[in-house]
């Protein structure tokens, strides 16, 4: 009986990690674009707003730049040239990571939103989740989570871009 419960728990956990879903629109407009502006918005870090977290963690404004760079770098690695994300404010499209939560372990829960030039939502993918770190400081766990979430983010974008070509 214990084996069945363990197998069932593993199945439930594995399904929950694959729960990302294209909620709205399509990424077809991003095919053959080459590059897109990238933004990230942190709604909750360790149960605090980003503003409150920056008061609690004095170096956050500096550390945030590193976290965003890690996230973007790993997303771009997984995209493998299908789309380049970066600080390109003049580009027609913006890909935005909305980080709903970073918990104490550095696990991320975020959504992907693709915006057009006049900030209209073109596509939205919800439920992008990835694990943080195993040990270390709060910042190290957040950085580990940025790496893993960036990878997941890039994989999902690449997959959705491929689906939209069909």
GROMACS .gro file of N, CA and C in nm:
model
  498
    1UNK      N    1   0.082  -0.119   0.000
    1UNK     CA    2   0.000   0.000   0.000
    1UNK      C    3   0.087   0.127   0.000
    2UNK      N    4   0.196   0.123   0.079
    2UNK     CA    5   0.285   0.239   0.085
    2UNK      C    6   0.344   0.270  -0.052
    3UNK      N    7   0.376   0.166  -0.129
    3UNK     CA    8   0.433   0.186  -0.261
    3UNK      C    9   0.336   0.261  -0.351
    4UNK      N   10   0.208   0.226  -0.344
    4UNK     CA   11   0.107   0.292  -0.426
    4UNK      C   12   0.093   0.440  -0.389
    5UNK      N   13   0.098   0.467  -0.261
    5UNK     CA   14   0.088   0.605  -0.214
    5UNK      C   15   0.210   0.685  -0.260
    6UNK      N   16   0.328   0.626  -0.250
    6UNK     CA   17   0.450   0.694  -0.294
    6UNK      C   18   0.445   0.721  -0.444
    7UNK      N   19   0.403   0.621  -0.522
    7UNK     CA   20   0.392   0.639  -0.667
    7UNK      C   21   0.290   0.747  -0.699
    8UNK      N   22   0.177   0.746  -0.631
    8UNK     CA   23   0.073   0.847  -0.653
    8UNK      C   24   0.125   0.986  -0.619
    9UNK      N   25   0.196   0.999  -0.508
    9UNK     CA   26   0.253   1.130  -0.470
    9UNK      C   27   0.353   1.178  -0.575
   10UNK      N   28   0.439   1.088  -0.621
   10UNK     CA   29   0.537   1.126  -0.724
   10UNK      C   30   0.466   1.172  -0.851
   11UNK      N   31   0.360   1.103  -0.888
   11UNK     CA   32   0.285   1.139  -1.008
   11UNK      C   33   0.221   1.277  -0.992
   12UNK      N   34   0.160   1.302  -0.878
   12UNK     CA   35   0.097   1.432  -0.853
   12UNK      C   36   0.200   1.543  -0.856
   13UNK      N   37   0.315   1.523  -0.791
   13UNK     CA   38   0.419   1.626  -0.790
   13UNK      C   39   0.476   1.650  -0.928
   14UNK      N   40   0.496   1.544  -1.005
   14UNK     CA   41   0.551   1.563  -1.139
   14UNK      C   42   0.452   1.633  -1.230
   15UNK      N   43   0.324   1.605  -1.216
   15UNK     CA   44   0.223   1.674  -1.296
   15UNK      C   45   0.212   1.821  -1.258
   16UNK      N   46   0.227   1.850  -1.130
   16UNK     CA   47   0.216   1.989  -1.087
   16UNK      C   48   0.332   2.073  -1.137
   17UNK      N   49   0.447   2.010  -1.160
   17UNK     CA   50   0.560   2.087  -1.211
   17UNK      C   51   0.548   2.113  -1.360
   18UNK      N   52   0.458   2.045  -1.426
   18UNK     CA   53   0.440   2.062  -1.569
   18UNK      C   54   0.309   2.135  -1.597
   19UNK      N   55   0.266   2.217  -1.505
   19UNK     CA   56   0.134   2.278  -1.513
   19UNK      C   57   0.131   2.409  -1.591
   20UNK      N   58   0.240   2.448  -1.656
   20UNK     CA   59   0.236   2.572  -1.732
   20UNK      C   60   0.138   2.558  -1.847
   21UNK      N   61   0.074   2.668  -1.880
   21UNK     CA   62  -0.034   2.663  -1.978
   21UNK      C   63  -0.040   2.795  -2.055
   22UNK      N   64  -0.055   2.784  -2.187
   22UNK     CA   65  -0.077   2.902  -2.269
   22UNK      C   66  -0.221   2.945  -2.246
   23UNK      N   67  -0.239   3.052  -2.171
   23UNK     CA   68  -0.372   3.099  -2.133
   23UNK      C   69  -0.435   3.186  -2.240
   24UNK      N   70  -0.353   3.259  -2.311
   24UNK     CA   71  -0.406   3.360  -2.402
   24UNK      C   72  -0.312   3.379  -2.519
   25UNK      N   73  -0.367   3.393  -2.638
   25UNK     CA   74  -0.289   3.432  -2.755
   25UNK      C   75  -0.196   3.325  -2.809
   26UNK      N   76  -0.096   3.371  -2.883
   26UNK     CA   77   0.000   3.284  -2.950
   26UNK      C   78   0.134   3.357  -2.959
   27UNK      N   79   0.240   3.280  -2.968
   27UNK     CA   80   0.372   3.339  -2.984
   27UNK      C   81   0.412   3.350  -3.131
   28UNK      N   82   0.320   3.326  -3.221
   28UNK     CA   83   0.350   3.327  -3.365
   28UNK      C   84   0.415   3.458  -3.409
   29UNK      N   85   0.375   3.570  -3.351
   29UNK     CA   86   0.432   3.699  -3.390
   29UNK      C   87   0.581   3.711  -3.357
   30UNK      N   88   0.628   3.628  -3.263
   30UNK     CA   89   0.770   3.634  -3.225
   30UNK      C   90   0.860   3.551  -3.316
   31UNK      N   91   0.800   3.466  -3.398
   31UNK     CA   92   0.881   3.388  -3.492
   31UNK      C   93   0.949   3.481  -3.590
   32UNK      N   94   1.077   3.461  -3.610
   32UNK     CA   95   1.158   3.540  -3.703
   32UNK      C   96   1.177   3.685  -3.662
   33UNK      N   97   1.147   3.720  -3.537
   33UNK     CA   98   1.169   3.856  -3.488
   33UNK      C   99   1.317   3.877  -3.457
   34UNK      N  100   1.381   3.776  -3.406
   34UNK     CA  101   1.524   3.786  -3.374
   34UNK      C  102   1.550   3.821  -3.230
   35UNK      N  103   1.498   3.934  -3.185
   35UNK     CA  104   1.519   3.972  -3.045
   35UNK      C  105   1.397   4.046  -2.992
   36UNK      N  106   1.385   4.044  -2.860
   36UNK     CA  107   1.274   4.110  -2.793
   36UNK      C  108   1.324   4.172  -2.663
   37UNK      N  109   1.261   4.279  -2.624
   37UNK     CA  110   1.292   4.341  -2.496
   37UNK      C  111   1.251   4.244  -2.385
   38UNK      N  112   1.326   4.244  -2.276
   38UNK     CA  113   1.293   4.157  -2.163
   38UNK      C  114   1.278   4.240  -2.038
   39UNK      N  115   1.172   4.214  -1.965
   39UNK     CA  116   1.148   4.280  -1.836
   39UNK      C  117   1.112   4.172  -1.734
   40UNK      N  118   1.139   4.202  -1.609
   40UNK     CA  119   1.101   4.110  -1.502
   40UNK      C  120   1.040   4.193  -1.389
   41UNK      N  121   0.933   4.141  -1.334
   41UNK     CA  122   0.863   4.209  -1.225
   41UNK      C  123   0.850   4.110  -1.109
   42UNK      N  124   0.897   4.149  -0.993
   42UNK     CA  125   0.892   4.065  -0.874
   42UNK      C  126   0.774   4.109  -0.787
   43UNK      N  127   0.671   4.026  -0.778
   43UNK     CA  128   0.554   4.061  -0.698
   43UNK      C  129   0.572   4.023  -0.551
   44UNK      N  130   0.636   3.908  -0.526
   44UNK     CA  131   0.653   3.863  -0.388
   44UNK      C  132   0.785   3.786  -0.374
   45UNK      N  133   0.866   3.830  -0.280
   45UNK     CA  134   0.992   3.763  -0.248
   45UNK      C  135   0.989   3.732  -0.099
   46UNK      N  136   0.992   3.604  -0.067
   46UNK     CA  137   0.986   3.559   0.073
   46UNK      C  138   0.864   3.617   0.145
   47UNK      N  139   0.753   3.626   0.074
   47UNK     CA  140   0.629   3.674   0.133
   47UNK      C  141   0.619   3.825   0.145
   48UNK      N  142   0.714   3.897   0.088
   48UNK     CA  143   0.714   4.044   0.094
   48UNK      C  144   0.705   4.101  -0.047
   49UNK      N  145   0.657   4.223  -0.056
   49UNK     CA  146   0.664   4.292  -0.184
   49UNK      C  147   0.811   4.320  -0.215
   50UNK      N  148   0.841   4.349  -0.339
   50UNK     CA  149   0.981   4.378  -0.373
   50UNK      C  150   1.031   4.499  -0.294
   51UNK      N  151   0.947   4.599  -0.277
   51UNK     CA  152   0.986   4.718  -0.202
   51UNK      C  153   1.019   4.683  -0.057
   52UNK      N  154   0.933   4.603   0.006
   52UNK     CA  155   0.958   4.561   0.145
   52UNK      C  156   1.083   4.473   0.154
   53UNK      N  157   1.101   4.384   0.057
   53UNK     CA  158   1.219   4.298   0.056
   53UNK      C  159   1.346   4.380   0.042
   54UNK      N  160   1.342   4.486  -0.038
   54UNK     CA  161   1.461   4.571  -0.057
   54UNK      C  162   1.497   4.646   0.071
   55UNK      N  163   1.399   4.671   0.156
   55UNK     CA  164   1.428   4.733   0.287
   55UNK      C  165   1.490   4.629   0.381
   56UNK      N  166   1.440   4.507   0.371
   56UNK     CA  167   1.488   4.397   0.455
   56UNK      C  168   1.627   4.352   0.410
   57UNK      N  169   1.647   4.341   0.280
   57UNK     CA  170   1.774   4.297   0.220
   57UNK      C  171   1.836   4.419   0.153
   58UNK      N  172   1.923   4.488   0.224
   58UNK     CA  173   1.973   4.620   0.183
   58UNK      C  174   2.041   4.621   0.046
   59UNK      N  175   2.104   4.512   0.006
   59UNK     CA  176   2.176   4.508  -0.121
   59UNK      C  177   2.089   4.464  -0.239
   60UNK      N  178   1.958   4.453  -0.220
   60UNK     CA  179   1.872   4.397  -0.324
   60UNK      C  180   1.882   4.472  -0.457
   61UNK      N  181   1.888   4.602  -0.454
   61UNK     CA  182   1.892   4.678  -0.581
   61UNK      C  183   2.013   4.639  -0.664
   62UNK      N  184   2.126   4.616  -0.601
   62UNK     CA  185   2.246   4.571  -0.671
   62UNK      C  186   2.233   4.423  -0.708
   63UNK      N  187   2.189   4.342  -0.612
   63UNK     CA  188   2.176   4.198  -0.634
   63UNK      C  189   2.072   4.166  -0.741
   64UNK      N  190   1.969   4.248  -0.750
   64UNK     CA  191   1.862   4.226  -0.849
   64UNK      C  192   1.919   4.225  -0.991
   65UNK      N  193   2.014   4.312  -1.019
   65UNK     CA  194   2.075   4.316  -1.152
   65UNK      C  195   2.143   4.183  -1.185
   66UNK      N  196   2.209   4.125  -1.086
   66UNK     CA  197   2.274   3.995  -1.104
   66UNK      C  198   2.170   3.886  -1.126
   67UNK      N  199   2.064   3.887  -1.047
   67UNK     CA  200   1.957   3.788  -1.059
   67UNK      C  201   1.893   3.795  -1.198
   68UNK      N  202   1.863   3.915  -1.244
   68UNK     CA  203   1.802   3.933  -1.377
   68UNK      C  204   1.898   3.886  -1.486
   69UNK      N  205   2.026   3.916  -1.471
   69UNK     CA  206   2.126   3.874  -1.570
   69UNK      C  207   2.136   3.721  -1.577
   70UNK      N  208   2.134   3.655  -1.463
   70UNK     CA  209   2.137   3.508  -1.459
   70UNK      C  210   2.013   3.452  -1.527
   71UNK      N  211   1.897   3.504  -1.490
   71UNK     CA  212   1.769   3.458  -1.546
   71UNK      C  213   1.771   3.471  -1.699
   72UNK      N  214   1.810   3.588  -1.747
   72UNK     CA  215   1.811   3.616  -1.891
   72UNK      C  216   1.912   3.529  -1.964
   73UNK      N  217   2.031   3.515  -1.906
   73UNK     CA  218   2.136   3.435  -1.968
   73UNK      C  219   2.090   3.291  -1.989
   74UNK      N  220   2.033   3.230  -1.886
   74UNK     CA  221   1.990   3.091  -1.897
   74UNK      C  222   1.869   3.075  -1.988
   75UNK      N  223   1.781   3.173  -1.991
   75UNK     CA  224   1.668   3.168  -2.086
   75UNK      C  225   1.721   3.172  -2.229
   76UNK      N  226   1.815   3.261  -2.255
   76UNK     CA  227   1.872   3.273  -2.390
   76UNK      C  228   1.947   3.146  -2.431
   77UNK      N  229   2.014   3.082  -2.336
   77UNK     CA  230   2.084   2.956  -2.368
   77UNK      C  231   1.985   2.850  -2.418
   78UNK      N  232   1.871   2.841  -2.351
   78UNK     CA  233   1.770   2.742  -2.390
   78UNK      C  234   1.699   2.781  -2.520
   79UNK      N  235   1.687   2.909  -2.546
   79UNK     CA  236   1.623   2.955  -2.670
   79UNK      C  237   1.710   2.926  -2.793
   80UNK      N  238   1.839   2.910  -2.772
   80UNK     CA  239   1.934   2.872  -2.878
   80UNK      C  240   1.916   2.952  -3.007
   81UNK      N  241   1.906   3.083  -2.995
   81UNK     CA  242   1.901   3.168  -3.113
   81UNK      C  243   1.764   3.185  -3.176
   82UNK      N  244   1.663   3.116  -3.125
   82UNK     CA  245   1.527   3.132  -3.179
   82UNK      C  246   1.473   3.271  -3.147
   83UNK      N  247   1.519   3.325  -3.035
   83UNK     CA  248   1.479   3.458  -2.990
   83UNK      C  249   1.584   3.502  -2.890
   84UNK      N  250   1.628   3.626  -2.898
   84UNK     CA  251   1.725   3.679  -2.803
   84UNK      C  252   1.653   3.777  -2.712
   85UNK      N  253   1.658   3.751  -2.582
   85UNK     CA  254   1.597   3.839  -2.482
   85UNK      C  255   1.704   3.928  -2.422
   86UNK      N  256   1.671   4.054  -2.399
   86UNK     CA  257   1.767   4.145  -2.337
   86UNK      C  258   1.708   4.283  -2.320
   87UNK      N  259   1.793   4.377  -2.290
   87UNK     CA  260   1.751   4.516  -2.271
   87UNK      C  261   1.746   4.585  -2.408
   88UNK      N  262   1.635   4.564  -2.477
   88UNK     CA  263   1.615   4.620  -2.611
   88UNK      C  264   1.484   4.699  -2.612
   89UNK      N  265   1.478   4.814  -2.543
   89UNK     CA  266   1.352   4.888  -2.529
   89UNK      C  267   1.292   4.937  -2.660
   90UNK      N  268   1.370   4.944  -2.766
   90UNK     CA  269   1.316   4.992  -2.894
   90UNK      C  270   1.254   4.881  -2.978
   91UNK      N  271   1.267   4.757  -2.932
   91UNK     CA  272   1.209   4.645  -3.007
   91UNK      C  273   1.056   4.649  -2.997
   92UNK      N  274   0.992   4.592  -3.097
   92UNK     CA  275   0.846   4.596  -3.107
   92UNK      C  276   0.779   4.515  -2.996
   93UNK      N  277   0.842   4.405  -2.955
   93UNK     CA  278   0.780   4.316  -2.857
   93UNK      C  279   0.861   4.311  -2.728
   94UNK      N  280   0.788   4.294  -2.618
   94UNK     CA  281   0.849   4.278  -2.486
   94UNK      C  282   0.803   4.145  -2.428
   95UNK      N  283   0.898   4.065  -2.382
   95UNK     CA  284   0.867   3.943  -2.310
   95UNK      C  285   0.890   3.975  -2.162
   96UNK      N  286   0.786   3.955  -2.084
   96UNK     CA  287   0.792   3.993  -1.943
   96UNK      C  288   0.773   3.870  -1.854
   97UNK      N  289   0.862   3.855  -1.758
   97UNK     CA  290   0.847   3.752  -1.655
   97UNK      C  291   0.783   3.819  -1.535
   98UNK      N  292   0.667   3.771  -1.498
   98UNK     CA  293   0.601   3.821  -1.378
   98UNK      C  294   0.623   3.715  -1.270
   99UNK      N  295   0.711   3.746  -1.176
   99UNK     CA  296   0.745   3.651  -1.070
   99UNK      C  297   0.643   3.669  -0.958
  100UNK      N  298   0.550   3.574  -0.951
  100UNK     CA  299   0.444   3.581  -0.851
  100UNK      C  300   0.498   3.555  -0.710
  101UNK      N  301   0.599   3.468  -0.702
  101UNK     CA  302   0.652   3.431  -0.571
  101UNK      C  303   0.791   3.372  -0.584
  102UNK      N  304   0.879   3.413  -0.494
  102UNK     CA  305   1.004   3.341  -0.469
  102UNK      C  306   0.998   3.304  -0.322
  103UNK      N  307   0.995   3.173  -0.292
  103UNK     CA  308   0.983   3.133  -0.152
  103UNK      C  309   1.120   3.126  -0.085
  104UNK      N  310   1.122   3.085   0.040
  104UNK     CA  311   1.245   3.082   0.120
  104UNK      C  312   1.353   2.992   0.061
  105UNK      N  313   1.312   2.889  -0.014
  105UNK     CA  314   1.408   2.797  -0.076
  105UNK      C  315   1.458   2.848  -0.210
  106UNK      N  316   1.403   2.960  -0.255
  106UNK     CA  317   1.443   3.014  -0.385
  106UNK      C  318   1.362   2.959  -0.501
  107UNK      N  319   1.255   2.884  -0.470
  107UNK     CA  320   1.167   2.832  -0.575
  107UNK      C  321   1.088   2.947  -0.636
  108UNK      N  322   1.076   2.947  -0.767
  108UNK     CA  323   1.004   3.054  -0.838
  108UNK      C  324   0.870   3.003  -0.889
  109UNK      N  325   0.772   3.090  -0.888
  109UNK     CA  326   0.642   3.069  -0.954
  109UNK      C  327   0.619   3.194  -1.037
  110UNK      N  328   0.615   3.180  -1.168
  110UNK     CA  329   0.599   3.300  -1.251
  110UNK      C  330   0.512   3.276  -1.373
  111UNK      N  331   0.479   3.383  -1.440
  111UNK     CA  332   0.403   3.382  -1.564
  111UNK      C  333   0.486   3.452  -1.670
  112UNK      N  334   0.459   3.418  -1.796
  112UNK     CA  335   0.523   3.483  -1.909
  112UNK      C  336   0.416   3.564  -1.981
  113UNK      N  337   0.444   3.691  -2.003
  113UNK     CA  338   0.352   3.776  -2.077
  113UNK      C  339   0.428   3.837  -2.194
  114UNK      N  340   0.370   3.830  -2.313
  114UNK     CA  341   0.429   3.892  -2.431
  114UNK      C  342   0.345   4.015  -2.463
  115UNK      N  343   0.413   4.130  -2.470
  115UNK     CA  344   0.345   4.257  -2.495
  115UNK      C  345   0.384   4.313  -2.631
  116UNK      N  346   0.288   4.378  -2.696
  116UNK     CA  347   0.315   4.446  -2.822
  116UNK      C  348   0.369   4.585  -2.797
  117UNK      N  349   0.392   4.659  -2.903
  117UNK     CA  350   0.454   4.792  -2.891
  117UNK      C  351   0.370   4.891  -2.810
  118UNK      N  352   0.238   4.875  -2.810
  118UNK     CA  353   0.155   4.965  -2.730
  118UNK      C  354   0.110   4.899  -2.600
  119UNK      N  355   0.189   4.801  -2.553
  119UNK     CA  356   0.172   4.733  -2.425
  119UNK      C  357   0.050   4.643  -2.417
  120UNK      N  358  -0.013   4.612  -2.532
  120UNK     CA  359  -0.125   4.518  -2.529
  120UNK      C  360  -0.070   4.376  -2.511
  121UNK      N  361  -0.145   4.292  -2.440
  121UNK     CA  362  -0.103   4.154  -2.415
  121UNK      C  363  -0.130   4.072  -2.541
  122UNK      N  364  -0.024   4.012  -2.594
  122UNK     CA  365  -0.034   3.928  -2.713
  122UNK      C  366  -0.049   3.781  -2.672
  123UNK      N  367   0.023   3.742  -2.568
  123UNK     CA  368   0.018   3.604  -2.520
  123UNK      C  369   0.050   3.600  -2.372
  124UNK      N  370  -0.005   3.498  -2.305
  124UNK     CA  371   0.023   3.481  -2.162
  124UNK      C  372   0.033   3.332  -2.132
  125UNK      N  373   0.143   3.296  -2.067
  125UNK     CA  374   0.166   3.158  -2.024
  125UNK      C  375   0.175   3.162  -1.872
  126UNK      N  376   0.093   3.082  -1.806
  126UNK     CA  377   0.090   3.082  -1.660
  126UNK      C  378   0.150   2.953  -1.604
  127UNK      N  379   0.183   2.958  -1.477
  127UNK     CA  380   0.226   2.839  -1.405
  127UNK      C  381   0.367   2.792  -1.433
  128UNK      N  382   0.458   2.883  -1.462
  128UNK     CA  383   0.598   2.845  -1.484
  128UNK      C  384   0.664   2.836  -1.347
  129UNK      N  385   0.707   2.715  -1.312
  129UNK     CA  386   0.765   2.693  -1.179
  129UNK      C  387   0.899   2.622  -1.191
  130UNK      N  388   0.992   2.659  -1.104
  130UNK     CA  389   1.121   2.591  -1.099
  130UNK      C  390   1.178   2.600  -0.958
  131UNK      N  391   1.264   2.507  -0.928
  131UNK     CA  392   1.323   2.498  -0.795
  131UNK      C  393   1.438   2.596  -0.778
  132UNK      N  394   1.458   2.632  -0.652
  132UNK     CA  395   1.570   2.718  -0.616
  132UNK      C  396   1.690   2.633  -0.581
  133UNK      N  397   1.758   2.670  -0.474
  133UNK     CA  398   1.879   2.599  -0.435
  133UNK      C  399   1.854   2.502  -0.323
  134UNK      N  400   1.964   2.440  -0.279
  134UNK     CA  401   1.958   2.343  -0.170
  134UNK      C  402   2.013   2.404  -0.042
  135UNK      N  403   2.120   2.479  -0.053
  135UNK     CA  404   2.179   2.541   0.065
  135UNK      C  405   2.243   2.672   0.025
  136UNK      N  406   2.266   2.755   0.124
  136UNK     CA  407   2.331   2.883   0.099
  136UNK      C  408   2.252   2.999   0.156
  137UNK      N  409   2.299   3.117   0.125
  137UNK     CA  410   2.232   3.238   0.172
  137UNK      C  411   2.103   3.257   0.094
  138UNK      N  412   2.021   3.349   0.141
  138UNK     CA  413   1.897   3.382   0.070
  138UNK      C  414   1.927   3.419  -0.075
  139UNK      N  415   2.029   3.501  -0.093
  139UNK     CA  416   2.063   3.545  -0.227
  139UNK      C  417   2.111   3.429  -0.314
  140UNK      N  418   2.191   3.339  -0.259
  140UNK     CA  419   2.236   3.223  -0.337
  140UNK      C  420   2.118   3.137  -0.380
  141UNK      N  421   2.021   3.118  -0.292
  141UNK     CA  422   1.903   3.040  -0.326
  141UNK      C  423   1.821   3.110  -0.435
  142UNK      N  424   1.810   3.242  -0.425
  142UNK     CA  425   1.738   3.319  -0.527
  142UNK      C  426   1.811   3.310  -0.661
  143UNK      N  427   1.944   3.316  -0.658
  143UNK     CA  428   2.023   3.304  -0.782
  143UNK      C  429   2.007   3.165  -0.844
  144UNK      N  430   2.012   3.061  -0.759
  144UNK     CA  431   1.991   2.925  -0.810
  144UNK      C  432   1.853   2.913  -0.873
  145UNK      N  433   1.754   2.972  -0.809
  145UNK     CA  434   1.619   2.972  -0.865
  145UNK      C  435   1.611   3.048  -0.996
  146UNK      N  436   1.685   3.159  -1.005
  146UNK     CA  437   1.687   3.237  -1.130
  146UNK      C  438   1.746   3.154  -1.243
  147UNK      N  439   1.850   3.079  -1.214
  147UNK     CA  440   1.911   2.992  -1.315
  147UNK      C  441   1.812   2.886  -1.363
  148UNK      N  442   1.751   2.815  -1.268
  148UNK     CA  443   1.658   2.708  -1.304
  148UNK      C  444   1.532   2.761  -1.372
  149UNK      N  445   1.483   2.874  -1.324
  149UNK     CA  446   1.363   2.931  -1.384
  149UNK      C  447   1.394   2.990  -1.521
  150UNK      N  448   1.510   3.051  -1.536
  150UNK     CA  449   1.551   3.100  -1.667
  150UNK      C  450   1.556   2.987  -1.769
  151UNK      N  451   1.612   2.872  -1.729
  151UNK     CA  452   1.616   2.756  -1.817
  151UNK      C  453   1.475   2.714  -1.857
  152UNK      N  454   1.389   2.702  -1.757
  152UNK     CA  455   1.251   2.659  -1.781
  152UNK      C  456   1.179   2.760  -1.870
  153UNK      N  457   1.199   2.886  -1.843
  153UNK     CA  458   1.141   2.997  -1.918
  153UNK      C  459   1.181   2.985  -2.066
  154UNK      N  460   1.310   2.966  -2.092
  154UNK     CA  461   1.360   2.952  -2.229
  154UNK      C  462   1.304   2.829  -2.298
  155UNK      N  463   1.298   2.717  -2.224
  155UNK     CA  464   1.243   2.593  -2.282
  155UNK      C  465   1.098   2.612  -2.323
  156UNK      N  466   1.021   2.675  -2.238
  156UNK     CA  467   0.879   2.695  -2.267
  156UNK      C  468   0.861   2.788  -2.386
  157UNK      N  469   0.935   2.898  -2.388
  157UNK     CA  470   0.926   2.990  -2.502
  157UNK      C  471   0.965   2.920  -2.631
  158UNK      N  472   1.073   2.844  -2.628
  158UNK     CA  473   1.119   2.773  -2.748
  158UNK      C  474   1.013   2.674  -2.795
  159UNK      N  475   0.954   2.601  -2.703
  159UNK     CA  476   0.850   2.504  -2.736
  159UNK      C  477   0.727   2.572  -2.796
  160UNK      N  478   0.684   2.681  -2.733
  160UNK     CA  479   0.566   2.753  -2.784
  160UNK      C  480   0.594   2.818  -2.919
  161UNK      N  481   0.716   2.866  -2.940
  161UNK     CA  482   0.752   2.922  -3.071
  161UNK      C  483   0.744   2.813  -3.178
  162UNK      N  484   0.793   2.694  -3.146
  162UNK     CA  485   0.788   2.583  -3.241
  162UNK      C  486   0.644   2.543  -3.271
  163UNK      N  487   0.560   2.537  -3.167
  163UNK     CA  488   0.419   2.502  -3.187
  163UNK      C  489   0.349   2.605  -3.275
  164UNK      N  490   0.383   2.731  -3.258
  164UNK     CA  491   0.314   2.837  -3.333
  164UNK      C  492   0.352   2.838  -3.481
  165UNK      N  493   0.462   2.772  -3.516
  165UNK     CA  494   0.503   2.764  -3.658
  165UNK      C  495   0.419   2.663  -3.735
  166UNK      N  496   0.359   2.569  -3.664
  166UNK     CA  497   0.283   2.462  -3.730
  166UNK      C  498   0.152   2.510  -3.787
   0.00000   0.00000   0.00000
